[in-house]
Each structure stands twice: as C-alpha cells, then as structure tokens.
CSV table of C-alpha atoms in Angstrom, one decimal:
chain,number,residue,atom,x,y,z
A,1,MET,CA,16.8,-36.5,11.5
A,2,SER,CA,16.9,-33.2,12.9
A,3,ALA,CA,18.2,-29.3,12.0
A,4,SER,CA,21.5,-29.6,12.0
A,5,ALA,CA,24.9,-28.2,10.6
A,6,SER,CA,24.9,-31.0,7.8
A,7,PHE,CA,22.2,-29.2,5.6
A,8,ALA,CA,21.2,-25.7,5.6
A,9,LEU,CA,17.2,-24.4,5.6
A,10,VAL,CA,16.6,-21.5,3.1
A,11,LEU,CA,13.9,-19.3,2.8
A,12,ALA,CA,13.2,-18.3,-0.9
A,13,SER,CA,12.3,-15.3,-0.3
A,14,THR,CA,13.7,-11.7,0.4
A,15,SER,CA,10.0,-10.4,2.0
A,16,ARG,CA,10.7,-8.9,5.5
A,17,TYR,CA,7.0,-10.3,6.6
A,18,ARG,CA,8.2,-14.1,5.7
A,19,ARG,CA,11.1,-13.8,7.3
A,20,GLU,CA,10.0,-12.5,10.6
A,21,LEU,CA,7.5,-15.5,10.1
A,22,LEU,CA,9.7,-18.4,9.6
A,23,ALA,CA,12.0,-17.1,12.5
A,24,ARG,CA,9.1,-17.7,15.0
A,25,LEU,CA,10.0,-21.8,14.1
A,26,ALA,CA,13.1,-20.9,16.3
A,27,LEU,CA,15.3,-22.8,13.2
A,28,PRO,CA,18.5,-20.8,11.5
A,29,PHE,CA,17.7,-20.8,7.9
A,30,GLU,CA,18.9,-18.2,5.3
A,31,THR,CA,17.1,-16.1,2.4
A,32,VAL,CA,18.1,-16.1,-1.0
A,33,ALA,CA,16.1,-14.5,-3.7
A,34,PRO,CA,14.3,-16.1,-6.3
A,35,ASP,CA,14.2,-16.0,-9.7
A,36,VAL,CA,11.0,-16.5,-10.6
A,37,ASP,CA,8.4,-15.1,-13.7
A,38,GLU,CA,5.4,-14.0,-11.5
A,39,THR,CA,3.0,-13.5,-15.1
A,40,PRO,CA,-0.4,-15.3,-14.3
A,41,ARG,CA,-1.0,-17.8,-17.4
A,42,ALA,CA,-4.0,-17.1,-19.4
A,43,GLY,CA,-6.7,-18.1,-17.4
A,44,GLU,CA,-5.3,-19.0,-14.5
A,45,ALA,CA,-7.2,-19.2,-11.3
A,46,PRO,CA,-5.7,-17.3,-8.1
A,47,ARG,CA,-5.3,-20.4,-6.2
A,48,GLU,CA,-3.3,-22.0,-8.7
A,49,LEU,CA,-1.2,-19.5,-9.3
A,50,ALA,CA,-0.2,-19.2,-5.8
A,51,LEU,CA,0.6,-23.0,-5.6
A,52,ARG,CA,2.5,-22.9,-8.7
A,53,LEU,CA,4.9,-19.6,-7.6
A,54,ALA,CA,5.4,-21.1,-4.5
A,55,LEU,CA,6.9,-24.7,-6.1
A,56,GLU,CA,8.6,-22.6,-8.5
A,57,LYS,CA,10.3,-20.7,-6.0
A,58,ALA,CA,11.7,-23.4,-4.0
A,59,GLN,CA,12.3,-24.9,-7.1
A,60,ALA,CA,14.5,-22.2,-8.5
A,61,VAL,CA,16.7,-21.4,-5.4
A,62,ALA,CA,17.3,-25.5,-4.8
A,63,GLN,CA,18.7,-25.7,-8.5
A,64,THR,CA,20.8,-22.4,-8.0
A,65,MET,CA,22.2,-24.0,-4.5
A,66,ALA,CA,22.2,-27.6,-6.0
A,67,ASP,CA,26.3,-27.2,-6.5
A,68,CYS,CA,27.3,-25.5,-3.2
A,69,LYS,CA,24.4,-27.1,-1.0
A,70,PRO,CA,23.0,-29.8,-2.3
A,71,GLN,CA,21.2,-30.8,1.3
A,72,ALA,CA,19.1,-27.7,1.2
A,73,ILE,CA,15.7,-27.6,2.5
A,74,VAL,CA,14.5,-24.4,0.8
A,75,ILE,CA,11.0,-22.9,1.3
A,76,GLY,CA,9.1,-21.0,-1.3
A,77,SER,CA,5.9,-18.9,-0.8
A,78,ASP,CA,3.5,-16.9,-2.1
A,79,GLN,CA,-0.3,-15.2,-1.9
A,80,VAL,CA,-2.6,-14.2,-4.5
A,81,ALA,CA,-5.9,-12.1,-3.4
A,82,ASP,CA,-8.4,-13.5,-5.4
A,83,LEU,CA,-11.8,-11.1,-5.9
A,84,HIS,CA,-14.2,-12.8,-7.6
A,85,GLY,CA,-11.9,-15.0,-9.5
A,86,GLN,CA,-10.0,-12.3,-10.7
A,87,PRO,CA,-5.8,-12.5,-8.9
A,88,LEU,CA,-5.0,-8.8,-7.3
A,89,GLY,CA,-0.8,-8.1,-6.7
A,90,LYS,CA,1.0,-6.2,-5.0
A,91,PRO,CA,0.0,-2.8,-5.8
A,92,GLY,CA,3.4,-1.1,-5.9
A,93,THR,CA,1.8,2.7,-5.8
A,94,HIS,CA,-0.7,4.7,-4.1
A,95,GLU,CA,-2.8,5.2,-6.9
A,96,ARG,CA,-2.7,1.6,-7.5
A,97,ALA,CA,-3.8,0.6,-3.8
A,98,ALA,CA,-6.6,2.8,-3.9
A,99,ALA,CA,-8.6,1.7,-6.7
A,100,GLN,CA,-7.9,-2.2,-5.3
A,101,LEU,CA,-9.3,-1.0,-2.1
A,102,ALA,CA,-12.3,1.1,-3.8
A,103,ARG,CA,-12.3,-2.6,-5.7
A,104,MET,CA,-12.9,-4.6,-2.6
A,105,SER,CA,-15.1,-2.3,-0.8
A,106,GLY,CA,-17.8,-4.3,0.7
A,107,GLN,CA,-16.8,-7.5,-0.9
A,108,THR,CA,-15.1,-10.8,0.3
A,109,VAL,CA,-12.0,-11.1,-1.2
A,110,LEU,CA,-10.1,-14.9,-0.5
A,111,PHE,CA,-6.6,-14.4,0.2
A,112,HIS,CA,-4.7,-17.8,-1.2
A,113,THR,CA,-1.3,-18.4,0.4
A,114,ALA,CA,1.0,-21.5,-1.1
A,115,VAL,CA,4.0,-22.6,0.7
A,116,ALA,CA,6.5,-25.3,-0.7
A,117,VAL,CA,8.8,-27.4,0.5
A,118,VAL,CA,11.8,-28.7,-1.4
A,119,GLN,CA,14.9,-31.1,-1.0
A,120,ALA,CA,16.3,-31.5,-4.2
A,121,SER,CA,19.2,-33.9,-3.0
A,122,ARG,CA,16.3,-36.8,-2.2
A,123,GLY,CA,13.4,-35.6,-4.9
A,124,PHE,CA,11.8,-34.2,-2.0
A,125,ALA,CA,8.8,-31.8,-3.1
A,126,GLN,CA,5.5,-31.1,-1.5
A,127,SER,CA,3.1,-28.3,-1.4
A,128,SER,CA,0.3,-26.8,0.7
A,129,LEU,CA,-1.9,-24.1,0.2
A,130,ALA,CA,-4.1,-22.1,3.0
A,131,THR,CA,-7.1,-20.1,1.8
A,132,VAL,CA,-8.4,-16.9,4.2
A,133,THR,CA,-11.8,-15.7,3.9
A,134,VAL,CA,-11.9,-12.1,4.4
A,135,ARG,CA,-14.8,-9.6,4.2
A,136,PHE,CA,-13.8,-5.6,3.9
A,137,ARG,CA,-16.0,-3.1,5.2
A,138,THR,CA,-17.6,-0.4,2.9
A,139,LEU,CA,-15.0,2.1,2.2
A,140,ASP,CA,-15.5,5.4,1.4
A,141,ALA,CA,-12.5,7.4,-0.6
A,142,ALA,CA,-11.4,9.4,2.5
A,143,THR,CA,-11.3,6.1,4.7
A,144,ILE,CA,-9.2,4.5,1.6
A,145,GLU,CA,-6.8,8.0,1.7
A,146,ARG,CA,-6.0,8.3,5.3
A,147,TYR,CA,-5.6,4.4,5.8
A,148,LEU,CA,-3.0,4.4,2.5
A,149,LEU,CA,-1.0,7.5,3.6
A,150,ALA,CA,-1.0,6.2,7.5
A,151,GLU,CA,0.8,2.7,6.3
A,152,GLN,CA,1.4,2.7,3.0
A,153,PRO,CA,0.9,-1.1,2.1
A,154,TYR,CA,2.0,-0.6,-1.4
A,155,ASP,CA,4.6,-4.1,-1.0
A,156,CYS,CA,1.0,-6.1,0.2
A,157,ALA,CA,-1.4,-7.9,-1.7
A,158,GLY,CA,-4.7,-6.7,-1.1
A,159,SER,CA,-3.5,-3.1,0.0
A,160,ALA,CA,-3.8,-3.5,3.7
A,161,LYS,CA,-1.7,-4.8,6.8
A,162,SER,CA,-4.4,-7.0,8.9
A,163,GLU,CA,-1.5,-6.9,11.2
A,164,GLY,CA,-1.5,-3.3,11.3
A,165,LEU,CA,-3.6,-0.3,11.0
A,166,GLY,CA,-5.5,-2.1,7.8
A,167,ILE,CA,-7.4,-4.5,10.3
A,168,ALA,CA,-9.5,-1.2,11.0
A,169,LEU,CA,-10.8,-2.1,7.0
A,170,LEU,CA,-12.1,-5.4,7.8
A,171,GLN,CA,-15.3,-7.0,8.9
A,172,ALA,CA,-14.2,-10.4,9.7
A,173,ILE,CA,-11.2,-12.9,9.1
A,174,GLU,CA,-12.0,-16.5,8.4
A,175,SER,CA,-8.8,-19.1,8.4
A,176,ASP,CA,-7.2,-22.0,9.9
A,177,ASP,CA,-4.0,-20.5,9.6
A,178,PRO,CA,-3.5,-17.7,11.3
A,179,THR,CA,-0.3,-16.4,10.0
A,180,ALA,CA,-1.1,-17.4,6.4
A,181,LEU,CA,-3.0,-13.6,5.7
A,182,ILE,CA,0.4,-11.9,6.7
A,183,GLY,CA,2.7,-13.9,3.9
A,184,LEU,CA,3.8,-17.3,5.2
A,185,PRO,CA,1.3,-20.3,6.8
A,186,LEU,CA,3.4,-21.1,9.5
A,187,ILE,CA,1.1,-24.4,10.8
A,188,ARG,CA,1.4,-25.9,7.3
A,189,THR,CA,5.0,-24.6,6.5
A,190,ALA,CA,6.0,-26.8,9.9
A,191,GLN,CA,4.1,-29.8,8.6
A,192,LEU,CA,5.8,-29.7,5.1
A,193,LEU,CA,9.2,-29.1,7.1
A,194,ARG,CA,8.1,-32.3,9.0
A,195,ALA,CA,7.3,-34.2,6.1
A,196,ALA,CA,10.9,-32.9,4.7
A,197,GLY,CA,12.4,-34.9,8.0
A,198,LEU,CA,13.2,-31.6,10.3
A,199,THR,CA,12.5,-32.0,13.7
A,200,LEU,CA,10.6,-28.5,15.1
A,201,PRO,CA,11.1,-27.6,19.3
C-alpha cells in the first residue's frame, strides 16, 4: 500500500511543533484537533499518561472521521515531563514556567513522548514511546527570568525549547530518537506508519 488519495493521513494535533516535524516525512497530511480530557488519572505514571493520551487522541479523531474518511490513518502524540515520578505539563503562564524551571534546576528530567497510529477501518492501533533523559544546569532566578522573557516557552512541557535558546539551560540530552524532545519521535512515527501500510520516501 502506498500513500495515495484513497485515504487520508491525519495528525490529531494542533501543535505547530508536531505539524512542522511530521512535514519532514514528505507525506501529505491534515490536522484535526482531538477532543480529549488530558487530566491524569489517580496514581497514573507519567509514561503511562503519555501513552494513554497519544492513543486516545488518535482514536478520538479516527472516530470523528469515520463517516467522511473511514480509511484515515491517524497519528496521535503526547509528551509528559517526568520529575522524579511527578508529571509536569505545559506551564501556560510566566509564573508557572518560572516555578517549573526552578524545580528542574540541577535535576534530571525524563521527557516521555508517545506516538500512536490508528486506522479504525481495519482495526489497526499501535503505540510507541520515546523517553529522553535531560539534565538541567543549576539555574538561578536571574537566568530563568532572562530565558523566559527571551523565548516565552509557555506552551512547552518542561518550560524550555531545546531546539531554541532553551538548549543553553541544559547540561546533557540522551535520546535514541532526536526529534522526540521537540514533540514527535519521527523514527518511531515512521516505524508505525510503515506498520500501518504507508510507503515512506
């Protein structure tokens, strides 16, 4: 099976970071916002939260497209920052971002980025997880403030953009899927798309 007009490839996300990353695979796709409650369940580990939400996002969009595009192949993704077992979400505000970075100063943080691919018409649903280990430098309040004013990463889990100025806050990054930290692990995404029957360039 090849990527043809007979079915659609859909990214279940409105994230510009994921959209820009998926575009690197040179496959035509559209984006649809998933209607999913992202509230963690009681006692849910960060990695399990990321995997659950990625799959739920893909399934939700596949369901909404069942009538108009039943053959759609849908990609869902989610990222959860994990500080000693506690999930860190998107800060949303300057104050919360400053508090997150202060907590992560000098610490090792795991960024769990999950991706799921669903094609409901034939019951295909697979998921994968890329975990990135990030070691933060020791950050004083002035450094945190300068960074946040310069980059305003309030829509990023962990309050730092490693693809931008946020790299200066870090001591080390360890990953086997280089784009996972930005928001979509493309090596794993490509593997799942091939498993779903798509031919990648």
